[in-house]
mmCIF file of C-alpha atoms and ligand atoms in Angstrom:
data_model
loop_
_atom_site.group_PDB
_atom_site.id
_atom_site.type_symbol
_atom_site.label_atom_id
_atom_site.label_comp_id
_atom_site.label_asym_id
_atom_site.label_seq_id
_atom_site.Cartn_x
_atom_site.Cartn_y
_atom_site.Cartn_z
ATOM 1 C CA MET F 1 52.433 13.247 -22.734
ATOM 2 C CA ASP F 2 52.430 14.297 -19.042
ATOM 3 C CA THR F 3 53.471 17.815 -18.284
ATOM 4 C CA VAL F 4 56.391 18.345 -15.882
ATOM 5 C CA LEU F 5 53.900 19.597 -13.315
ATOM 6 C CA GLU F 6 51.720 16.501 -13.522
ATOM 7 C CA ARG F 7 54.742 14.239 -13.138
ATOM 8 C CA GLU F 8 55.871 16.207 -10.062
ATOM 9 C CA GLU F 9 52.430 15.831 -8.519
ATOM 10 C CA ALA F 10 52.428 12.095 -9.175
ATOM 11 C CA VAL F 11 55.758 11.716 -7.362
ATOM 12 C CA GLN F 12 54.428 13.599 -4.378
ATOM 13 C CA ASP F 13 51.285 11.436 -4.229
ATOM 14 C CA ILE F 14 53.155 8.150 -4.427
ATOM 15 C CA GLU F 15 55.534 9.207 -1.667
ATOM 16 C CA THR F 16 52.956 10.480 0.804
ATOM 17 C CA GLY F 17 49.646 8.908 -0.194
ATOM 18 C CA THR F 18 48.061 12.069 1.172
ATOM 19 C CA LEU F 19 48.111 15.788 0.464
ATOM 20 C CA ASP F 20 48.432 18.703 2.839
ATOM 21 C CA VAL F 21 46.102 21.510 1.847
ATOM 22 C CA ARG F 22 45.304 24.911 3.287
ATOM 23 C CA VAL F 23 41.813 25.856 4.430
ATOM 24 C CA LYS F 24 41.371 28.981 2.366
ATOM 25 C CA GLN F 25 37.777 29.717 3.209
ATOM 26 C CA ILE F 26 34.953 28.466 5.417
ATOM 27 C CA ARG F 27 31.539 29.645 4.368
ATOM 28 C CA TYR F 28 28.040 29.331 5.803
ATOM 29 C CA GLU F 29 25.977 27.603 3.093
ATOM 30 C CA GLY F 30 22.725 26.793 4.849
ATOM 31 C CA LYS F 31 21.321 25.871 8.222
ATOM 32 C CA GLY F 32 24.004 23.746 9.939
ATOM 33 C CA ILE F 33 26.043 23.519 6.715
ATOM 34 C CA ASN F 34 29.506 25.002 6.190
ATOM 35 C CA SER F 35 31.604 24.668 3.070
ATOM 36 C CA TYR F 36 35.386 24.307 3.302
ATOM 37 C CA GLU F 37 37.603 25.402 0.453
ATOM 38 C CA PHE F 38 41.030 23.749 0.318
ATOM 39 C CA THR F 39 43.902 25.013 -1.818
ATOM 40 C CA SER F 40 47.465 23.902 -2.374
ATOM 41 C CA PRO F 41 49.854 25.726 0.004
ATOM 42 C CA SER F 42 52.407 25.913 -2.840
ATOM 43 C CA GLY F 43 49.867 27.364 -5.248
ATOM 44 C CA LYS F 44 50.335 24.407 -7.632
ATOM 45 C CA PRO F 45 47.270 22.823 -9.220
ATOM 46 C CA LEU F 46 45.688 20.036 -7.188
ATOM 47 C CA PRO F 47 45.327 16.500 -8.608
ATOM 48 C CA ARG F 48 42.411 16.239 -10.991
ATOM 49 C CA PHE F 49 39.112 14.813 -9.786
ATOM 50 C CA GLU F 50 35.956 13.525 -11.433
ATOM 51 C CA ALA F 51 32.423 14.516 -10.472
ATOM 52 C CA GLY F 52 31.190 12.183 -7.720
ATOM 53 C CA SER F 53 34.641 11.894 -6.088
ATOM 54 C CA HIS F 54 35.248 12.167 -2.378
ATOM 55 C CA ILE F 55 38.305 12.856 -0.252
ATOM 56 C CA ASP F 56 39.282 11.539 3.172
ATOM 57 C CA ILE F 57 39.825 14.296 5.721
ATOM 58 C CA HIS F 58 42.244 13.412 8.521
ATOM 59 C CA LEU F 59 40.842 15.210 11.563
ATOM 60 C CA LYS F 60 42.852 16.403 14.544
ATOM 61 C CA ASN F 61 41.269 13.795 16.811
ATOM 62 C CA GLY F 62 42.709 11.021 14.621
ATOM 63 C CA VAL F 63 39.393 10.270 12.954
ATOM 64 C CA ILE F 64 39.204 9.999 9.152
ATOM 65 C CA ARG F 65 35.999 10.952 7.387
ATOM 66 C CA GLN F 66 34.943 11.045 3.744
ATOM 67 C CA TYR F 67 33.302 14.054 2.125
ATOM 68 C CA SER F 68 32.266 14.500 -1.496
ATOM 69 C CA LEU F 69 33.820 17.249 -3.548
ATOM 70 C CA CYS F 70 31.125 19.666 -4.643
ATOM 71 C CA ASN F 71 32.894 22.183 -6.850
ATOM 72 C CA SER F 72 33.453 21.886 -10.582
ATOM 73 C CA PRO F 73 35.990 19.190 -11.580
ATOM 74 C CA ALA F 74 37.319 21.715 -14.107
ATOM 75 C CA GLU F 75 38.758 23.730 -11.204
ATOM 76 C CA ARG F 76 42.351 22.695 -10.517
ATOM 77 C CA ASN F 77 43.008 25.342 -7.869
ATOM 78 C CA ARG F 78 40.666 24.145 -5.128
ATOM 79 C CA TYR F 79 38.658 21.361 -3.578
ATOM 80 C CA VAL F 80 35.386 22.286 -1.882
ATOM 81 C CA ILE F 81 33.418 20.105 0.519
ATOM 82 C CA ALA F 82 30.257 20.973 2.448
ATOM 83 C CA VAL F 83 29.528 19.450 5.837
ATOM 84 C CA LEU F 84 26.224 19.297 7.702
ATOM 85 C CA LYS F 85 26.840 19.304 11.439
ATOM 86 C CA ASP F 86 25.094 16.243 12.826
ATOM 87 C CA ASP F 87 24.953 16.369 16.613
ATOM 88 C CA ASN F 88 23.645 12.804 16.708
ATOM 89 C CA GLY F 89 26.260 11.396 14.322
ATOM 90 C CA ARG F 90 29.550 9.620 14.998
ATOM 91 C CA GLY F 91 31.335 12.916 15.684
ATOM 92 C CA GLY F 92 33.085 13.518 12.354
ATOM 93 C CA SER F 93 30.941 16.422 11.188
ATOM 94 C CA ARG F 94 31.067 17.990 14.660
ATOM 95 C CA ALA F 95 34.855 17.743 14.623
ATOM 96 C CA VAL F 96 35.001 19.371 11.180
ATOM 97 C CA HIS F 97 32.777 22.256 12.299
ATOM 98 C CA GLU F 98 34.500 22.731 15.636
ATOM 99 C CA SER F 99 38.158 22.061 14.910
ATOM 100 C CA ILE F 100 38.900 23.306 11.387
ATOM 101 C CA ALA F 101 39.718 27.002 11.031
ATOM 102 C CA ALA F 102 40.583 29.154 8.039
ATOM 103 C CA GLY F 103 44.330 29.074 7.453
ATOM 104 C CA ASP F 104 44.798 25.577 8.923
ATOM 105 C CA ILE F 105 46.774 22.950 7.065
ATOM 106 C CA VAL F 106 44.681 19.796 6.755
ATOM 107 C CA THR F 107 45.760 16.357 5.559
ATOM 108 C CA ILE F 108 43.507 14.795 2.950
ATOM 109 C CA SER F 109 43.641 11.832 0.595
ATOM 110 C CA LYS F 110 43.715 12.163 -3.149
ATOM 111 C CA PRO F 111 40.181 12.173 -4.607
ATOM 112 C CA ARG F 112 38.656 8.741 -5.188
ATOM 113 C CA ASN F 113 35.500 8.056 -7.124
ATOM 114 C CA HIS F 114 32.908 5.347 -6.502
ATOM 115 C CA PHE F 115 30.006 7.396 -7.849
ATOM 116 C CA ALA F 116 31.109 8.175 -11.387
ATOM 117 C CA LEU F 117 28.947 10.210 -13.702
ATOM 118 C CA SER F 118 27.656 8.128 -16.552
ATOM 119 C CA GLU F 119 29.636 8.722 -19.743
ATOM 120 C CA GLU F 120 27.070 7.451 -22.229
ATOM 121 C CA ALA F 121 23.966 9.300 -20.987
ATOM 122 C CA ASN F 122 22.417 11.880 -23.267
ATOM 123 C CA LYS F 123 20.184 13.082 -20.437
ATOM 124 C CA VAL F 124 20.802 12.898 -16.694
ATOM 125 C CA ILE F 125 18.365 13.259 -13.799
ATOM 126 C CA LEU F 126 20.123 14.219 -10.543
ATOM 127 C CA ILE F 127 18.104 13.818 -7.346
ATOM 128 C CA ALA F 128 19.535 15.215 -4.114
ATOM 129 C CA GLY F 129 18.223 14.737 -0.599
ATOM 130 C CA GLY F 130 19.629 17.226 1.933
ATOM 131 C CA ILE F 131 23.413 17.241 2.176
ATOM 132 C CA GLY F 132 23.447 14.468 -0.457
ATOM 133 C CA VAL F 133 23.491 17.388 -2.880
ATOM 134 C CA THR F 134 27.296 17.654 -2.672
ATOM 135 C CA PRO F 135 28.429 15.039 -5.248
ATOM 136 C CA LEU F 136 25.439 15.895 -7.457
ATOM 137 C CA LYS F 137 26.389 19.564 -7.516
ATOM 138 C CA ALA F 138 29.816 18.594 -8.909
ATOM 139 C CA MET F 139 27.994 16.458 -11.495
ATOM 140 C CA ALA F 140 25.728 19.369 -12.446
ATOM 141 C CA HIS F 141 28.803 21.544 -13.037
ATOM 142 C CA GLU F 142 30.409 18.852 -15.159
ATOM 143 C CA LEU F 143 27.255 18.202 -17.195
ATOM 144 C CA GLU F 144 26.938 21.929 -17.886
ATOM 145 C CA GLU F 145 30.524 21.985 -19.081
ATOM 146 C CA ARG F 146 30.048 18.880 -21.250
ATOM 147 C CA GLY F 147 26.821 20.329 -22.675
ATOM 148 C CA VAL F 148 24.782 17.267 -21.632
ATOM 149 C CA ASP F 149 21.082 17.784 -20.941
ATOM 150 C CA PHE F 150 20.309 17.429 -17.229
ATOM 151 C CA VAL F 151 17.956 18.470 -14.466
ATOM 152 C CA MET F 152 18.723 18.475 -10.750
ATOM 153 C CA HIS F 153 15.956 18.058 -8.177
ATOM 154 C CA TYR F 154 17.056 19.242 -4.750
ATOM 155 C CA CYS F 155 14.899 18.163 -1.792
ATOM 156 C CA ALA F 156 15.503 19.927 1.534
ATOM 157 C CA ARG F 157 13.597 20.591 4.733
ATOM 158 C CA SER F 158 13.303 24.306 3.956
ATOM 159 C CA ALA F 159 14.914 27.048 1.896
ATOM 160 C CA GLU F 160 17.139 27.833 4.906
ATOM 161 C CA ALA F 161 18.349 24.215 5.027
ATOM 162 C CA ALA F 162 19.328 24.172 1.328
ATOM 163 C CA ALA F 163 23.001 24.842 0.610
ATOM 164 C CA PHE F 164 24.737 26.859 -2.110
ATOM 165 C CA GLY F 165 21.767 29.184 -2.789
ATOM 166 C CA PRO F 166 23.582 32.089 -4.481
ATOM 167 C CA GLU F 167 25.957 29.767 -6.355
ATOM 168 C CA LEU F 168 23.096 27.747 -7.811
ATOM 169 C CA GLU F 169 20.867 30.704 -8.648
ATOM 170 C CA ARG F 170 21.825 30.769 -12.324
ATOM 171 C CA MET F 171 21.104 27.036 -12.639
ATOM 172 C CA GLN F 172 17.719 27.567 -11.004
ATOM 173 C CA ARG F 173 16.875 30.466 -13.313
ATOM 174 C CA SER F 174 17.688 28.354 -16.365
ATOM 175 C CA GLY F 175 15.291 25.628 -15.159
ATOM 176 C CA LYS F 176 18.122 23.099 -14.629
ATOM 177 C CA LEU F 177 17.645 23.128 -10.852
ATOM 178 C CA ARG F 178 14.314 22.590 -9.112
ATOM 179 C CA TYR F 179 13.885 22.902 -5.358
ATOM 180 C CA HIS F 180 11.402 20.846 -3.326
ATOM 181 C CA PHE F 181 11.020 21.955 0.298
ATOM 182 C CA ASP F 182 9.292 19.885 2.994
ATOM 183 C CA ASP F 183 7.769 23.048 4.412
ATOM 184 C CA GLY F 184 6.891 24.410 0.952
ATOM 185 C CA GLU F 185 3.716 24.166 -1.037
ATOM 186 C CA GLU F 186 2.264 20.711 -1.376
ATOM 187 C CA ALA F 187 2.146 21.077 -5.157
ATOM 188 C CA ASN F 188 5.901 21.620 -5.227
ATOM 189 C CA ARG F 189 6.832 18.408 -3.378
ATOM 190 C CA LEU F 190 8.796 15.958 -5.469
ATOM 191 C CA ASP F 191 6.706 13.043 -6.704
ATOM 192 C CA LEU F 192 9.480 10.504 -7.303
ATOM 193 C CA ARG F 193 7.192 7.872 -8.772
ATOM 194 C CA ALA F 194 5.792 10.321 -11.306
ATOM 195 C CA LEU F 195 9.235 11.725 -12.151
ATOM 196 C CA LEU F 196 10.727 8.277 -12.709
ATOM 197 C CA SER F 197 7.669 6.470 -14.043
ATOM 198 C CA GLU F 198 8.983 6.001 -17.575
ATOM 199 C CA PRO F 199 12.628 5.233 -18.298
ATOM 200 C CA THR F 200 13.635 6.880 -21.563
ATOM 201 C CA PRO F 201 16.484 5.537 -23.716
ATOM 202 C CA GLY F 202 19.770 7.315 -22.979
ATOM 203 C CA THR F 203 18.564 8.783 -19.680
ATOM 204 C CA HIS F 204 20.493 7.981 -16.492
ATOM 205 C CA VAL F 205 19.536 8.731 -12.883
ATOM 206 C CA HIS F 206 21.954 9.618 -10.081
ATOM 207 C CA TYR F 207 20.763 10.108 -6.522
ATOM 208 C CA CYS F 208 22.213 10.652 -3.056
ATOM 209 C CA GLY F 209 20.637 11.492 0.295
ATOM 210 C CA PRO F 210 19.629 10.177 3.721
ATOM 211 C CA GLY F 211 18.236 6.677 4.382
ATOM 212 C CA GLY F 212 14.497 7.227 3.853
ATOM 213 C CA PHE F 213 15.127 9.279 0.725
ATOM 214 C CA MET F 214 17.418 6.566 -0.691
ATOM 215 C CA ALA F 215 14.782 3.908 -0.065
ATOM 216 C CA ALA F 216 12.108 6.030 -1.797
ATOM 217 C CA CYS F 217 14.394 6.621 -4.800
ATOM 218 C CA ALA F 218 15.307 2.916 -5.008
ATOM 219 C CA ASP F 219 11.628 2.039 -5.025
ATOM 220 C CA ALA F 220 10.825 4.597 -7.733
ATOM 221 C CA VAL F 221 13.642 3.430 -10.055
ATOM 222 C CA SER F 222 13.239 -0.295 -9.483
ATOM 223 C CA HIS F 223 11.927 -0.818 -13.036
ATOM 224 C CA TRP F 224 14.731 1.149 -14.752
ATOM 225 C CA PRO F 225 17.139 -0.865 -16.939
ATOM 226 C CA ASN F 226 20.396 -2.159 -15.463
ATOM 227 C CA GLY F 227 23.236 0.329 -15.679
ATOM 228 C CA THR F 228 21.050 3.440 -15.872
ATOM 229 C CA VAL F 229 20.712 4.079 -12.133
ATOM 230 C CA HIS F 230 23.601 5.254 -9.961
ATOM 231 C CA PHE F 231 23.537 6.175 -6.294
ATOM 232 C CA GLU F 232 25.707 6.757 -3.252
ATOM 233 C CA HIS F 233 24.832 6.464 0.411
ATOM 234 C CA PHE F 234 26.545 9.056 2.583
ATOM 235 C CA LYS F 235 25.628 7.181 5.723
ATOM 236 C CA ALA F 236 25.249 3.443 6.171
ATOM 237 C CA PRO F 237 21.533 2.571 6.185
ATOM 238 C CA GLU F 238 20.127 0.924 9.299
ATOM 239 C CA GLN F 239 20.587 -2.834 9.012
ATOM 240 C CA PRO F 240 18.499 -5.436 10.782
ATOM 241 C CA LYS F 241 20.513 -7.251 13.450
ATOM 242 C CA ARG F 242 22.071 -10.336 11.877
ATOM 243 C CA GLU F 243 22.746 -13.737 13.223
ATOM 244 C CA PRO F 244 26.210 -15.077 12.443
ATOM 245 C CA THR F 245 26.236 -16.411 8.897
ATOM 246 C CA CYS F 246 29.707 -17.828 8.817
ATOM 247 C CA THR F 247 29.720 -21.457 7.688
ATOM 248 C CA GLU F 248 27.038 -24.089 7.979
ATOM 249 C CA ASN F 249 28.413 -25.365 11.279
ATOM 250 C CA GLN F 250 28.961 -21.930 12.846
ATOM 251 C CA ASP F 251 32.603 -22.772 13.608
ATOM 252 C CA GLY F 252 33.952 -19.894 11.618
ATOM 253 C CA CYS F 253 36.071 -19.764 8.503
ATOM 254 C CA ASP F 254 39.729 -20.369 7.705
ATOM 255 C CA VAL F 255 41.019 -17.554 5.530
ATOM 256 C CA THR F 256 44.229 -18.183 3.610
ATOM 257 C CA ILE F 257 46.470 -15.241 2.709
ATOM 258 C CA ALA F 258 47.489 -16.108 -0.865
ATOM 259 C CA SER F 259 50.961 -14.519 -0.819
ATOM 260 C CA THR F 260 52.190 -16.214 2.361
ATOM 261 C CA GLY F 261 49.939 -19.220 2.884
ATOM 262 C CA LEU F 262 49.138 -17.947 6.387
ATOM 263 C CA VAL F 263 45.739 -19.149 7.615
ATOM 264 C CA VAL F 264 43.691 -16.751 9.739
ATOM 265 C CA HIS F 265 40.635 -18.023 11.545
ATOM 266 C CA VAL F 266 37.585 -15.745 11.354
ATOM 267 C CA GLY F 267 35.152 -16.556 14.140
ATOM 268 C CA PRO F 268 31.394 -16.717 13.478
ATOM 269 C CA ASN F 269 30.854 -13.342 15.164
ATOM 270 C CA GLN F 270 33.836 -11.634 13.563
ATOM 271 C CA ASN F 271 34.312 -9.744 10.345
ATOM 272 C CA PHE F 272 37.490 -9.980 8.288
ATOM 273 C CA SER F 273 38.865 -6.732 9.629
ATOM 274 C CA GLU F 274 38.893 -7.850 13.262
ATOM 275 C CA ALA F 275 40.402 -11.238 12.511
ATOM 276 C CA LEU F 276 43.103 -9.885 10.187
ATOM 277 C CA ASN F 277 44.060 -7.158 12.658
ATOM 278 C CA GLU F 278 44.390 -9.713 15.444
ATOM 279 C CA SER F 279 46.788 -11.674 13.223
ATOM 280 C CA GLY F 280 48.865 -8.570 12.569
ATOM 281 C CA ILE F 281 47.739 -8.161 8.949
ATOM 282 C CA GLU F 282 47.041 -4.537 8.272
ATOM 283 C CA VAL F 283 44.580 -3.562 5.594
ATOM 284 C CA PRO F 284 43.814 0.186 5.478
ATOM 285 C CA THR F 285 40.305 1.111 6.525
ATOM 286 C CA SER F 286 38.531 4.436 6.676
ATOM 287 C CA CYS F 287 34.728 4.610 7.017
ATOM 288 C CA CYS F 288 34.462 1.094 8.568
ATOM 289 C CA ALA F 289 30.873 1.088 7.322
ATOM 290 C CA GLY F 290 31.080 -0.326 3.791
ATOM 291 C CA LEU F 291 30.814 3.091 2.173
ATOM 292 C CA CYS F 292 34.242 4.116 0.897
ATOM 293 C CA ALA F 293 35.989 0.986 -0.516
ATOM 294 C CA THR F 294 39.303 1.884 1.153
ATOM 295 C CA CYS F 295 39.442 -1.700 2.464
ATOM 296 C CA LYS F 296 38.449 -3.399 -0.808
ATOM 297 C CA VAL F 297 40.371 -6.683 -1.232
ATOM 298 C CA ARG F 298 40.242 -9.281 -4.009
ATOM 299 C CA TYR F 299 39.211 -12.796 -2.992
ATOM 300 C CA LEU F 300 40.196 -15.804 -5.037
ATOM 301 C CA GLU F 301 38.041 -18.549 -3.536
ATOM 302 C CA GLY F 302 35.112 -18.790 -1.172
ATOM 303 C CA GLU F 303 31.701 -17.298 -0.558
ATOM 304 C CA VAL F 304 31.015 -13.964 1.042
ATOM 305 C CA GLU F 305 28.147 -12.032 2.634
ATOM 306 C CA HIS F 306 29.040 -8.555 1.413
ATOM 307 C CA ASN F 307 27.048 -6.015 3.471
ATOM 308 C CA ASP F 308 28.662 -2.999 1.773
ATOM 309 C CA PHE F 309 26.940 -0.119 -0.025
ATOM 310 C CA ILE F 310 29.563 0.548 -2.651
ATOM 311 C CA LEU F 311 30.366 -2.528 -4.760
ATOM 312 C CA ASP F 312 28.176 -3.503 -7.690
ATOM 313 C CA ASP F 313 27.305 -7.075 -8.618
ATOM 314 C CA ASP F 314 30.323 -7.460 -10.914
ATOM 315 C CA ASP F 315 32.699 -6.090 -8.260
ATOM 316 C CA ARG F 316 31.271 -8.472 -5.701
ATOM 317 C CA LYS F 317 32.230 -11.502 -7.766
ATOM 318 C CA GLU F 318 35.847 -10.484 -7.271
ATOM 319 C CA PHE F 319 36.128 -8.181 -4.268
ATOM 320 C CA LEU F 320 34.954 -7.830 -0.702
ATOM 321 C CA THR F 321 35.274 -5.010 1.831
ATOM 322 C CA ILE F 322 37.001 -6.321 4.912
ATOM 323 C CA CYS F 323 35.261 -3.867 7.280
ATOM 324 C CA VAL F 324 31.729 -5.185 6.832
ATOM 325 C CA SER F 325 31.916 -8.400 4.778
ATOM 326 C CA ARG F 326 31.680 -11.786 6.425
ATOM 327 C CA PRO F 327 32.702 -15.182 5.158
ATOM 328 C CA VAL F 328 29.932 -17.635 4.370
ATOM 329 C CA SER F 329 32.045 -20.618 3.267
ATOM 330 C CA LYS F 330 34.281 -22.628 5.596
ATOM 331 C CA THR F 331 37.403 -21.587 3.716
ATOM 332 C CA LEU F 332 38.292 -18.511 1.724
ATOM 333 C CA VAL F 333 41.398 -17.203 -0.032
ATOM 334 C CA LEU F 334 42.295 -13.506 0.029
ATOM 335 C CA ASP F 335 44.591 -12.009 -2.602
ATOM 336 C CA LEU F 336 46.822 -10.352 -0.022
HETATM 337 S S1 FES G 1 36.719 1.089 5.328
HETATM 338 FE FE1 FES G 1 35.257 2.056 4.030
HETATM 339 S S2 FES G 1 34.382 0.368 2.983
HETATM 340 FE FE2 FES G 1 35.684 -0.566 4.436
#
């Protein structure tokens, strides 16, 4: 049965859809990386989260960005994210570093999880590339607490560029965490192919990191059985420029809104998001890059070019992400 406290929290979440939290602490974690610890201003426990979850941060400039929670899911008193300042990025990480101060009240979403830790694994290999360590660190904490065998490989440019050093020291000493630095000894570089050469029954792999690292991991695990490999992109990979794929005759697609019967025309160079917005149909979006699933919508008929980095094959039979998906068939029905 729910406790009174949990029921109170649920009411608050339904009413607001977001939470206001206080920035309790900002800490230097590594070169260019700060961690941000958020607590409840009322002192009440925060909604529970699972390892792999992320939250949306609503920044002062109106931008919303997603960051993985990196602390232990057993902690109910705080959420911790870590952000690498990317001067060549879209501006979100710069805004976090430059506009958030200790003591501020920040609006966030409830945690959502599209990178769940496998429940049935009896051994887990976590492979982190750079700031991709954040969701994997939460997983390492959870695996320790569950008593599941795991090892985390953390690849970074250098020791200075690796985050959470003191916090992870105990894990390193116990042999659960192994560092691999680009500027370190050749013999200590991570050989992904060797590490992942032989899938063993009950072992699952989770990885997260930048584009090149993700491609190398995908290549090294390509022979692992379905369902044993889990990953999350924190940035949309570069995509080759596409020609319009919508319909055989390139005239676009008529999308029917199931609840109202309204037909919205999606042009051959448009995605769903643009066309729906122009027709006054609002579907919430966040990353606009196929990474967060905020804009996931069920479709009832039609064919879709998905282009996202979050839905698996089963999801794709039923759902599309309106920010990056495009219609392929001439007609399509959305469950809106
Ligand atoms: S808004 Fe993030 S996947 Fe569409």
